[in-house]
Amino acid sequence: MNSTVSIVPELRARAADLPYQHVANHFIDGQWRTAHSNERNQVTDPATGEVWGSVPSGDASDVDAAVGAARRAFDDGKWSGLAPSERAQVLLRIADEIERRADELSLTNTRENGSPVAESSGAAANAAGIFRYFASLAPHLERDDVRPFPNGGPTGRSRSIVRQDPVGVCALIAPWNFPINLVVIKLAPALLAGCTVVIKPASPTPLSIRFIVEAAVAAGVPAEVINLITGSGRMGDALVRHPGIDKVAFTGSTPVGRKIAAAAGELLRPVTLELGGKSSAIVLPDADAATLQQRLIRSCLRNTGQTCYISTRILAPESRYDEIVDLVTETIGQAPLGDPFDPNTVFGPVANRAQYDTVLSYLEAGLAEGARATTGGRPAQLGGHLADGFFIEPTVFADVTPEMRIAREEIFGPVLTVLRYRDVDEAVALANNTEFGLGGIVFGADEDAAQAVAERVDSGSVGVNFFASNHSAPFGGRHDSGLGVEYGLEGLAAYLSPKSIHRL
Ligand SMILES: NC(=O)c1ccc[n+]([C@@H]2O[C@H](COP(=O)([O-])OP(=O)(O)OC[C@H]3O[C@@H](n4cnc5c(N)ncnc54)[C@H](O)[C@@H]3O)[C@@H](O)[C@H]2O)c1
């Protein structure tokens, strides 16, 4: 038995020994509390199919209690009344606390959504980095921003003092694919701004975020400032519509994002919506094959294809189509699929049963539409303890045409499509022929020429020969991929309410 295989049972045993698995209540008003109803949602290990925990399935009464606590905590000013630099000190301590508990975080993440440990072990460092980055923005909130009136106003020296108030009580709603970081990217700026929050993780992944809540309280955030409730979309809807909520920050699917936008429109409540995507990797005629091969999985199928911005449509020039299909097929076909606790695993299970069924339905649709599976195309039959896991063979579809569903719709699983183009104008047109506008990547040996193509892609972020989110650069989607941005100063602004005080 080699060393990486023998570590799997050890990591699984460590994950099974962690606290929380059955101590699963809401966190409201500074206490872990039982829920209003007795209903619970099960938490399933997607690699084994084993049910290993359960959390309350909250209802409107739990929402009311959590929002009430967050409202009182906001109004008492214990947090919002601190200087931004004082709040930033707490954020730095949260980052330290997260790093101290990195192992627990990553093991829980892997057990609840099947992210390979190689992926989830980066989650703690990334979360800590986000807290540190936002802490570094405190000086932007402390400077008095004085703006003169044009022509001096009534006195000739009249001016406005622009202050940045916290927006208030925020609902932070997250999906299951990155259950830690998609909360942290909301929580860190909300806390720096002085807001209080109610967090609602996705039903399949309610556990790893508890470590972040504990880390924040241990670091000195007054406990009532952060409230955590678990439940279904129905509870999420009650949260969004609660009169005590001042802002909604949501990451999830486009259909749910539309519902939230409609509710927020009725209530005239600000929202940030980070939604679905169907991004393209444009492989330019001069692209370097080795670079494409090296970056392919991270850029196009990260986290077993369950990442919003990845470029799952590969656009290959006619002249190199067969070569690119072969390269992609070989790279995807050879990447290890297996137990996500194995550090060698590149592709783990799909994160839950519902998503597994969705991805399989797309495999059927692709074959029925006439695409050619050059690798994969079926559920994967793994034996032993993985026999009941939600594994799907990583799949590459060639001979894909733009009107096929697999070329247009977000699949959110380990499935790539390869389309052909005749010239760069057609590649850009194909990349932009989608209702989404989230990510994208351009592979090309001449980086300036590749950037010129990237500038023509109609989406919120595009990479040149690589793609990664950068804490200091805004990230968000255009069109059906969302409203507003996270990360950067722009992401902080989403939790602020500017106020102008005019002085003679
Ligand atoms: N743009 C981004 O930054 C980004 C990042 C990650 C994932 N995503 C998207 O997330 C989706 C996958 O996640 P998912 O299946 O968990 O999404 P989802 O929309 O089904 O659920 C997301 C969250 O919203 C809650 N919810 C469901 N109905 C609700 C309602 N009516 N009101 C309020 N909350 C409600 C869910 O319980 C969950 O917590 C994909 O479409 C993916 O592209 C986007």
JSON list of C-alpha atoms in Angstrom, two decimals, residues 155-344:
[
{"chain": "A", "resi": 155, "resn": "THR", "atom": "CA", "xyz": [-20.17, 80.62, 1.39]},
{"chain": "A", "resi": 156, "resn": "GLY", "atom": "CA", "xyz": [-17.51, 79.98, -1.20]},
{"chain": "A", "resi": 157, "resn": "ARG", "atom": "CA", "xyz": [-16.03, 77.34, 1.10]},
{"chain": "A", "resi": 158, "resn": "SER", "atom": "CA", "xyz": [-19.06, 75.08, 1.61]},
{"chain": "A", "resi": 159, "resn": "ARG", "atom": "CA", "xyz": [-18.28, 71.40, 1.61]},
{"chain": "A", "resi": 160, "resn": "SER", "atom": "CA", "xyz": [-19.77, 67.98, 2.16]},
{"chain": "A", "resi": 161, "resn": "ILE", "atom": "CA", "xyz": [-18.34, 65.39, 4.50]},
{"chain": "A", "resi": 162, "resn": "VAL", "atom": "CA", "xyz": [-19.00, 61.94, 3.09]},
{"chain": "A", "resi": 163, "resn": "ARG", "atom": "CA", "xyz": [-19.28, 59.22, 5.72]},
{"chain": "A", "resi": 164, "resn": "GLN", "atom": "CA", "xyz": [-19.65, 55.50, 5.14]},
{"chain": "A", "resi": 165, "resn": "ASP", "atom": "CA", "xyz": [-22.22, 54.04, 7.50]},
{"chain": "A", "resi": 166, "resn": "PRO", "atom": "CA", "xyz": [-22.68, 50.26, 7.75]},
{"chain": "A", "resi": 167, "resn": "VAL", "atom": "CA", "xyz": [-25.72, 49.19, 5.75]},
{"chain": "A", "resi": 168, "resn": "GLY", "atom": "CA", "xyz": [-27.20, 47.34, 8.76]},
{"chain": "A", "resi": 169, "resn": "VAL", "atom": "CA", "xyz": [-28.40, 43.77, 9.25]},
{"chain": "A", "resi": 170, "resn": "CYS", "atom": "CA", "xyz": [-27.28, 41.55, 6.37]},
{"chain": "A", "resi": 171, "resn": "ALA", "atom": "CA", "xyz": [-28.59, 38.17, 5.22]},
{"chain": "A", "resi": 172, "resn": "LEU", "atom": "CA", "xyz": [-25.69, 36.09, 3.86]},
{"chain": "A", "resi": 173, "resn": "ILE", "atom": "CA", "xyz": [-26.96, 33.14, 1.80]},
{"chain": "A", "resi": 174, "resn": "ALA", "atom": "CA", "xyz": [-24.53, 30.58, 0.37]},
{"chain": "A", "resi": 175, "resn": "PRO", "atom": "CA", "xyz": [-24.51, 27.55, -1.96]},
{"chain": "A", "resi": 176, "resn": "TRP", "atom": "CA", "xyz": [-22.87, 24.17, -1.33]},
{"chain": "A", "resi": 177, "resn": "ASN", "atom": "CA", "xyz": [-19.92, 24.20, -3.71]},
{"chain": "A", "resi": 178, "resn": "PHE", "atom": "CA", "xyz": [-17.54, 26.33, -1.59]},
{"chain": "A", "resi": 179, "resn": "PRO", "atom": "CA", "xyz": [-19.38, 26.40, 1.74]},
{"chain": "A", "resi": 180, "resn": "ILE", "atom": "CA", "xyz": [-16.66, 28.31, 3.61]},
{"chain": "A", "resi": 181, "resn": "ASN", "atom": "CA", "xyz": [-15.31, 30.90, 1.23]},
{"chain": "A", "resi": 182, "resn": "LEU", "atom": "CA", "xyz": [-18.63, 31.92, -0.28]},
{"chain": "A", "resi": 183, "resn": "VAL", "atom": "CA", "xyz": [-19.72, 32.95, 3.22]},
{"chain": "A", "resi": 184, "resn": "VAL", "atom": "CA", "xyz": [-16.37, 34.47, 4.19]},
{"chain": "A", "resi": 185, "resn": "ILE", "atom": "CA", "xyz": [-16.30, 36.72, 1.14]},
{"chain": "A", "resi": 186, "resn": "LYS", "atom": "CA", "xyz": [-19.51, 38.27, 2.45]},
{"chain": "A", "resi": 187, "resn": "LEU", "atom": "CA", "xyz": [-18.81, 38.07, 6.18]},
{"chain": "A", "resi": 188, "resn": "ALA", "atom": "CA", "xyz": [-15.39, 39.77, 6.16]},
{"chain": "A", "resi": 189, "resn": "PRO", "atom": "CA", "xyz": [-16.49, 43.01, 4.43]},
{"chain": "A", "resi": 190, "resn": "ALA", "atom": "CA", "xyz": [-19.79, 43.03, 6.35]},
{"chain": "A", "resi": 191, "resn": "LEU", "atom": "CA", "xyz": [-17.90, 42.86, 9.67]},
{"chain": "A", "resi": 192, "resn": "LEU", "atom": "CA", "xyz": [-15.33, 45.45, 8.66]},
{"chain": "A", "resi": 193, "resn": "ALA", "atom": "CA", "xyz": [-18.17, 47.79, 7.65]},
{"chain": "A", "resi": 194, "resn": "GLY", "atom": "CA", "xyz": [-19.79, 47.37, 11.09]},
{"chain": "A", "resi": 195, "resn": "CYS", "atom": "CA", "xyz": [-22.79, 45.30, 9.99]},
{"chain": "A", "resi": 196, "resn": "THR", "atom": "CA", "xyz": [-24.39, 42.42, 11.86]},
{"chain": "A", "resi": 197, "resn": "VAL", "atom": "CA", "xyz": [-25.35, 39.24, 10.01]},
{"chain": "A", "resi": 198, "resn": "VAL", "atom": "CA", "xyz": [-27.58, 36.21, 9.69]},
{"chain": "A", "resi": 199, "resn": "ILE", "atom": "CA", "xyz": [-25.82, 33.42, 7.78]},
{"chain": "A", "resi": 200, "resn": "LYS", "atom": "CA", "xyz": [-27.75, 30.74, 5.91]},
{"chain": "A", "resi": 201, "resn": "PRO", "atom": "CA", "xyz": [-25.57, 27.98, 4.44]},
{"chain": "A", "resi": 202, "resn": "ALA", "atom": "CA", "xyz": [-26.93, 25.54, 1.84]},
{"chain": "A", "resi": 203, "resn": "SER", "atom": "CA", "xyz": [-28.82, 22.54, 3.26]},
{"chain": "A", "resi": 204, "resn": "PRO", "atom": "CA", "xyz": [-26.27, 19.90, 2.13]},
{"chain": "A", "resi": 205, "resn": "THR", "atom": "CA", "xyz": [-23.28, 21.80, 3.61]},
{"chain": "A", "resi": 206, "resn": "PRO", "atom": "CA", "xyz": [-24.22, 23.36, 6.95]},
{"chain": "A", "resi": 207, "resn": "LEU", "atom": "CA", "xyz": [-21.28, 22.24, 9.10]},
{"chain": "A", "resi": 208, "resn": "SER", "atom": "CA", "xyz": [-17.91, 23.67, 8.07]},
{"chain": "A", "resi": 209, "resn": "ILE", "atom": "CA", "xyz": [-19.13, 27.26, 8.41]},
{"chain": "A", "resi": 210, "resn": "ARG", "atom": "CA", "xyz": [-19.57, 26.63, 12.16]},
{"chain": "A", "resi": 211, "resn": "PHE", "atom": "CA", "xyz": [-15.79, 26.79, 12.54]},
{"chain": "A", "resi": 212, "resn": "ILE", "atom": "CA", "xyz": [-15.79, 30.29, 11.06]},
{"chain": "A", "resi": 213, "resn": "VAL", "atom": "CA", "xyz": [-18.54, 31.44, 13.42]},
{"chain": "A", "resi": 214, "resn": "GLU", "atom": "CA", "xyz": [-16.59, 30.01, 16.36]},
{"chain": "A", "resi": 215, "resn": "ALA", "atom": "CA", "xyz": [-13.37, 31.58, 15.11]},
{"chain": "A", "resi": 216, "resn": "ALA", "atom": "CA", "xyz": [-15.03, 35.01, 14.85]},
{"chain": "A", "resi": 217, "resn": "VAL", "atom": "CA", "xyz": [-16.49, 34.83, 18.35]},
{"chain": "A", "resi": 218, "resn": "ALA", "atom": "CA", "xyz": [-13.18, 33.54, 19.79]},
{"chain": "A", "resi": 219, "resn": "ALA", "atom": "CA", "xyz": [-11.41, 36.45, 18.08]},
{"chain": "A", "resi": 220, "resn": "GLY", "atom": "CA", "xyz": [-13.63, 39.02, 19.78]},
{"chain": "A", "resi": 221, "resn": "VAL", "atom": "CA", "xyz": [-16.66, 39.70, 17.58]},
{"chain": "A", "resi": 222, "resn": "PRO", "atom": "CA", "xyz": [-19.55, 40.18, 20.04]},
{"chain": "A", "resi": 223, "resn": "ALA", "atom": "CA", "xyz": [-21.39, 36.87, 19.75]},
{"chain": "A", "resi": 224, "resn": "GLU", "atom": "CA", "xyz": [-24.79, 38.44, 18.96]},
{"chain": "A", "resi": 225, "resn": "VAL", "atom": "CA", "xyz": [-23.32, 40.05, 15.82]},
{"chain": "A", "resi": 226, "resn": "ILE", "atom": "CA", "xyz": [-23.08, 36.73, 13.97]},
{"chain": "A", "resi": 227, "resn": "ASN", "atom": "CA", "xyz": [-26.14, 34.50, 13.77]},
{"chain": "A", "resi": 228, "resn": "LEU", "atom": "CA", "xyz": [-26.28, 31.19, 11.90]},
{"chain": "A", "resi": 229, "resn": "ILE", "atom": "CA", "xyz": [-29.44, 29.34, 10.94]},
{"chain": "A", "resi": 230, "resn": "THR", "atom": "CA", "xyz": [-29.79, 26.22, 8.83]},
{"chain": "A", "resi": 231, "resn": "GLY", "atom": "CA", "xyz": [-32.68, 25.22, 6.66]},
{"chain": "A", "resi": 232, "resn": "SER", "atom": "CA", "xyz": [-34.13, 24.90, 3.21]},
{"chain": "A", "resi": 233, "resn": "GLY", "atom": "CA", "xyz": [-34.80, 27.45, 0.49]},
{"chain": "A", "resi": 234, "resn": "ARG", "atom": "CA", "xyz": [-38.19, 28.13, 2.12]},
{"chain": "A", "resi": 235, "resn": "MET", "atom": "CA", "xyz": [-36.38, 29.38, 5.20]},
{"chain": "A", "resi": 236, "resn": "GLY", "atom": "CA", "xyz": [-34.04, 31.38, 2.92]},
{"chain": "A", "resi": 237, "resn": "ASP", "atom": "CA", "xyz": [-37.09, 33.04, 1.37]},
{"chain": "A", "resi": 238, "resn": "ALA", "atom": "CA", "xyz": [-38.42, 33.96, 4.83]},
{"chain": "A", "resi": 239, "resn": "LEU", "atom": "CA", "xyz": [-35.02, 35.46, 5.64]},
{"chain": "A", "resi": 240, "resn": "VAL", "atom": "CA", "xyz": [-34.88, 37.54, 2.47]},
{"chain": "A", "resi": 241, "resn": "ARG", "atom": "CA", "xyz": [-38.37, 38.92, 3.13]},
{"chain": "A", "resi": 242, "resn": "HIS", "atom": "CA", "xyz": [-37.93, 39.58, 6.84]},
{"chain": "A", "resi": 243, "resn": "PRO", "atom": "CA", "xyz": [-38.59, 43.27, 7.59]},
{"chain": "A", "resi": 244, "resn": "GLY", "atom": "CA", "xyz": [-35.52, 43.44, 9.84]},
{"chain": "A", "resi": 245, "resn": "ILE", "atom": "CA", "xyz": [-33.09, 42.69, 6.99]},
{"chain": "A", "resi": 246, "resn": "ASP", "atom": "CA", "xyz": [-31.34, 45.69, 5.41]},
{"chain": "A", "resi": 247, "resn": "LYS", "atom": "CA", "xyz": [-29.29, 43.91, 2.72]},
{"chain": "A", "resi": 248, "resn": "VAL", "atom": "CA", "xyz": [-29.15, 40.50, 1.05]},
{"chain": "A", "resi": 249, "resn": "ALA", "atom": "CA", "xyz": [-25.92, 38.98, -0.25]},
{"chain": "A", "resi": 250, "resn": "PHE", "atom": "CA", "xyz": [-26.59, 35.79, -2.16]},
{"chain": "A", "resi": 251, "resn": "THR", "atom": "CA", "xyz": [-24.50, 33.28, -4.07]},
{"chain": "A", "resi": 252, "resn": "GLY", "atom": "CA", "xyz": [-26.37, 30.53, -5.86]},
{"chain": "A", "resi": 253, "resn": "SER", "atom": "CA", "xyz": [-28.28, 29.64, -8.97]},
{"chain": "A", "resi": 254, "resn": "THR", "atom": "CA", "xyz": [-29.77, 32.11, -11.43]},
{"chain": "A", "resi": 255, "resn": "PRO", "atom": "CA", "xyz": [-33.41, 30.97, -10.93]},
{"chain": "A", "resi": 256, "resn": "VAL", "atom": "CA", "xyz": [-33.18, 31.51, -7.15]},
{"chain": "A", "resi": 257, "resn": "GLY", "atom": "CA", "xyz": [-31.30, 34.77, -7.72]},
{"chain": "A", "resi": 258, "resn": "ARG", "atom": "CA", "xyz": [-34.24, 36.03, -9.82]},
{"chain": "A", "resi": 259, "resn": "LYS", "atom": "CA", "xyz": [-36.67, 35.22, -7.00]},
{"chain": "A", "resi": 260, "resn": "ILE", "atom": "CA", "xyz": [-34.50, 37.08, -4.51]},
{"chain": "A", "resi": 261, "resn": "ALA", "atom": "CA", "xyz": [-34.18, 40.06, -6.86]},
{"chain": "A", "resi": 262, "resn": "ALA", "atom": "CA", "xyz": [-37.98, 40.15, -7.23]},
{"chain": "A", "resi": 263, "resn": "ALA", "atom": "CA", "xyz": [-38.48, 40.05, -3.45]},
{"chain": "A", "resi": 264, "resn": "ALA", "atom": "CA", "xyz": [-35.79, 42.68, -2.90]},
{"chain": "A", "resi": 265, "resn": "GLY", "atom": "CA", "xyz": [-37.36, 44.87, -5.59]},
{"chain": "A", "resi": 266, "resn": "GLU", "atom": "CA", "xyz": [-40.69, 44.78, -3.81]},
{"chain": "A", "resi": 267, "resn": "LEU", "atom": "CA", "xyz": [-39.02, 45.66, -0.52]},
{"chain": "A", "resi": 268, "resn": "LEU", "atom": "CA", "xyz": [-36.56, 48.17, -2.05]},
{"chain": "A", "resi": 269, "resn": "ARG", "atom": "CA", "xyz": [-33.70, 46.34, -0.37]},
{"chain": "A", "resi": 270, "resn": "PRO", "atom": "CA", "xyz": [-30.13, 46.28, -1.78]},
{"chain": "A", "resi": 271, "resn": "VAL", "atom": "CA", "xyz": [-28.90, 42.91, -3.03]},
{"chain": "A", "resi": 272, "resn": "THR", "atom": "CA", "xyz": [-25.68, 41.44, -4.30]},
{"chain": "A", "resi": 273, "resn": "LEU", "atom": "CA", "xyz": [-26.29, 38.40, -6.48]},
{"chain": "A", "resi": 274, "resn": "GLU", "atom": "CA", "xyz": [-23.48, 36.06, -7.54]},
{"chain": "A", "resi": 275, "resn": "LEU", "atom": "CA", "xyz": [-25.16, 33.55, -9.86]},
{"chain": "A", "resi": 276, "resn": "GLY", "atom": "CA", "xyz": [-24.50, 30.86, -12.42]},
{"chain": "A", "resi": 277, "resn": "GLY", "atom": "CA", "xyz": [-22.17, 30.82, -15.39]},
{"chain": "A", "resi": 278, "resn": "LYS", "atom": "CA", "xyz": [-21.25, 29.10, -18.65]},
{"chain": "A", "resi": 279, "resn": "SER", "atom": "CA", "xyz": [-17.86, 30.51, -19.44]},
{"chain": "A", "resi": 280, "resn": "SER", "atom": "CA", "xyz": [-15.56, 29.78, -22.37]},
{"chain": "A", "resi": 281, "resn": "ALA", "atom": "CA", "xyz": [-11.88, 28.99, -22.76]},
{"chain": "A", "resi": 282, "resn": "ILE", "atom": "CA", "xyz": [-10.80, 30.48, -26.09]},
{"chain": "A", "resi": 283, "resn": "VAL", "atom": "CA", "xyz": [-7.74, 28.59, -27.32]},
{"chain": "A", "resi": 284, "resn": "LEU", "atom": "CA", "xyz": [-6.03, 30.91, -29.79]},
{"chain": "A", "resi": 285, "resn": "PRO", "atom": "CA", "xyz": [-4.22, 29.42, -32.80]},
{"chain": "A", "resi": 286, "resn": "ASP", "atom": "CA", "xyz": [-0.81, 30.17, -31.22]},
{"chain": "A", "resi": 287, "resn": "ALA", "atom": "CA", "xyz": [-1.71, 28.74, -27.78]},
{"chain": "A", "resi": 288, "resn": "ASP", "atom": "CA", "xyz": [0.96, 26.67, -26.11]},
{"chain": "A", "resi": 289, "resn": "ALA", "atom": "CA", "xyz": [-0.25, 23.09, -25.67]},
{"chain": "A", "resi": 290, "resn": "ALA", "atom": "CA", "xyz": [1.76, 22.52, -22.49]},
{"chain": "A", "resi": 291, "resn": "THR", "atom": "CA", "xyz": [0.27, 25.63, -20.81]},
{"chain": "A", "resi": 292, "resn": "LEU", "atom": "CA", "xyz": [-3.23, 24.54, -21.76]},
{"chain": "A", "resi": 293, "resn": "GLN", "atom": "CA", "xyz": [-2.60, 21.05, -20.42]},
{"chain": "A", "resi": 294, "resn": "GLN", "atom": "CA", "xyz": [-1.12, 22.35, -17.17]},
{"chain": "A", "resi": 295, "resn": "ARG", "atom": "CA", "xyz": [-3.93, 24.86, -16.45]},
{"chain": "A", "resi": 296, "resn": "LEU", "atom": "CA", "xyz": [-6.84, 22.92, -17.91]},
{"chain": "A", "resi": 297, "resn": "ILE", "atom": "CA", "xyz": [-8.33, 21.30, -14.81]},
{"chain": "A", "resi": 298, "resn": "ARG", "atom": "CA", "xyz": [-7.94, 24.32, -12.54]},
{"chain": "A", "resi": 299, "resn": "SER", "atom": "CA", "xyz": [-9.42, 26.68, -15.16]},
{"chain": "A", "resi": 300, "resn": "CYS", "atom": "CA", "xyz": [-12.09, 24.47, -16.65]},
{"chain": "A", "resi": 301, "resn": "LEU", "atom": "CA", "xyz": [-13.09, 21.77, -14.13]},
{"chain": "A", "resi": 302, "resn": "ARG", "atom": "CA", "xyz": [-11.99, 23.02, -10.71]},
{"chain": "A", "resi": 303, "resn": "ASN", "atom": "CA", "xyz": [-13.69, 21.29, -7.75]},
{"chain": "A", "resi": 304, "resn": "THR", "atom": "CA", "xyz": [-15.02, 18.45, -9.92]},
{"chain": "A", "resi": 305, "resn": "GLY", "atom": "CA", "xyz": [-16.61, 21.01, -12.24]},
{"chain": "A", "resi": 306, "resn": "GLN", "atom": "CA", "xyz": [-18.61, 22.62, -9.43]},
{"chain": "A", "resi": 307, "resn": "THR", "atom": "CA", "xyz": [-17.21, 26.14, -9.62]},
{"chain": "A", "resi": 308, "resn": "CYS", "atom": "CA", "xyz": [-19.24, 29.04, -10.94]},
{"chain": "A", "resi": 309, "resn": "TYR", "atom": "CA", "xyz": [-16.63, 30.79, -13.11]},
{"chain": "A", "resi": 310, "resn": "ILE", "atom": "CA", "xyz": [-14.86, 27.83, -14.73]},
{"chain": "A", "resi": 311, "resn": "SER", "atom": "CA", "xyz": [-14.65, 27.71, -18.51]},
{"chain": "A", "resi": 312, "resn": "THR", "atom": "CA", "xyz": [-16.44, 24.50, -19.40]},
{"chain": "A", "resi": 313, "resn": "ARG", "atom": "CA", "xyz": [-16.79, 25.38, -23.09]},
{"chain": "A", "resi": 314, "resn": "ILE", "atom": "CA", "xyz": [-13.48, 25.02, -24.84]},
{"chain": "A", "resi": 315, "resn": "LEU", "atom": "CA", "xyz": [-13.37, 26.89, -28.15]},
{"chain": "A", "resi": 316, "resn": "ALA", "atom": "CA", "xyz": [-10.69, 25.41, -30.39]},
{"chain": "A", "resi": 317, "resn": "PRO", "atom": "CA", "xyz": [-9.53, 26.70, -33.80]},
{"chain": "A", "resi": 318, "resn": "GLU", "atom": "CA", "xyz": [-10.55, 24.47, -36.70]},
{"chain": "A", "resi": 319, "resn": "SER", "atom": "CA", "xyz": [-6.87, 23.99, -37.60]},
{"chain": "A", "resi": 320, "resn": "ARG", "atom": "CA", "xyz": [-6.06, 22.48, -34.18]},
{"chain": "A", "resi": 321, "resn": "TYR", "atom": "CA", "xyz": [-9.42, 20.97, -33.24]},
{"chain": "A", "resi": 322, "resn": "ASP", "atom": "CA", "xyz": [-8.39, 17.29, -33.24]},
{"chain": "A", "resi": 323, "resn": "GLU", "atom": "CA", "xyz": [-5.16, 18.03, -31.39]},
{"chain": "A", "resi": 324, "resn": "ILE", "atom": "CA", "xyz": [-7.01, 20.00, -28.67]},
{"chain": "A", "resi": 325, "resn": "VAL", "atom": "CA", "xyz": [-9.69, 17.33, -28.30]},
{"chain": "A", "resi": 326, "resn": "ASP", "atom": "CA", "xyz": [-6.94, 14.71, -27.86]},
{"chain": "A", "resi": 327, "resn": "LEU", "atom": "CA", "xyz": [-5.07, 16.86, -25.33]},
{"chain": "A", "resi": 328, "resn": "VAL", "atom": "CA", "xyz": [-8.20, 17.61, -23.30]},
{"chain": "A", "resi": 329, "resn": "THR", "atom": "CA", "xyz": [-9.37, 13.99, -23.45]},
{"chain": "A", "resi": 330, "resn": "GLU", "atom": "CA", "xyz": [-6.02, 12.65, -22.29]},
{"chain": "A", "resi": 331, "resn": "THR", "atom": "CA", "xyz": [-5.66, 15.22, -19.47]},
{"chain": "A", "resi": 332, "resn": "ILE", "atom": "CA", "xyz": [-9.16, 14.70, -18.12]},
{"chain": "A", "resi": 333, "resn": "GLY", "atom": "CA", "xyz": [-9.20, 10.93, -18.71]},
{"chain": "A", "resi": 334, "resn": "GLN", "atom": "CA", "xyz": [-5.96, 10.41, -16.78]},
{"chain": "A", "resi": 335, "resn": "ALA", "atom": "CA", "xyz": [-6.71, 12.62, -13.76]},
{"chain": "A", "resi": 336, "resn": "PRO", "atom": "CA", "xyz": [-7.32, 10.50, -10.66]},
{"chain": "A", "resi": 337, "resn": "LEU", "atom": "CA", "xyz": [-10.98, 10.09, -9.68]},
{"chain": "A", "resi": 338, "resn": "GLY", "atom": "CA", "xyz": [-11.60, 8.71, -6.22]},
{"chain": "A", "resi": 339, "resn": "ASP", "atom": "CA", "xyz": [-11.82, 9.23, -2.50]},
{"chain": "A", "resi": 340, "resn": "PRO", "atom": "CA", "xyz": [-11.67, 12.99, -1.85]},
{"chain": "A", "resi": 341, "resn": "PHE", "atom": "CA", "xyz": [-9.64, 12.26, 1.30]},
{"chain": "A", "resi": 342, "resn": "ASP", "atom": "CA", "xyz": [-6.83, 10.91, -0.88]},
{"chain": "A", "resi": 343, "resn": "PRO", "atom": "CA", "xyz": [-4.38, 13.80, -1.48]},
{"chain": "A", "resi": 344, "resn": "ASN", "atom": "CA", "xyz": [-3.81, 12.46, -5.01]}
]
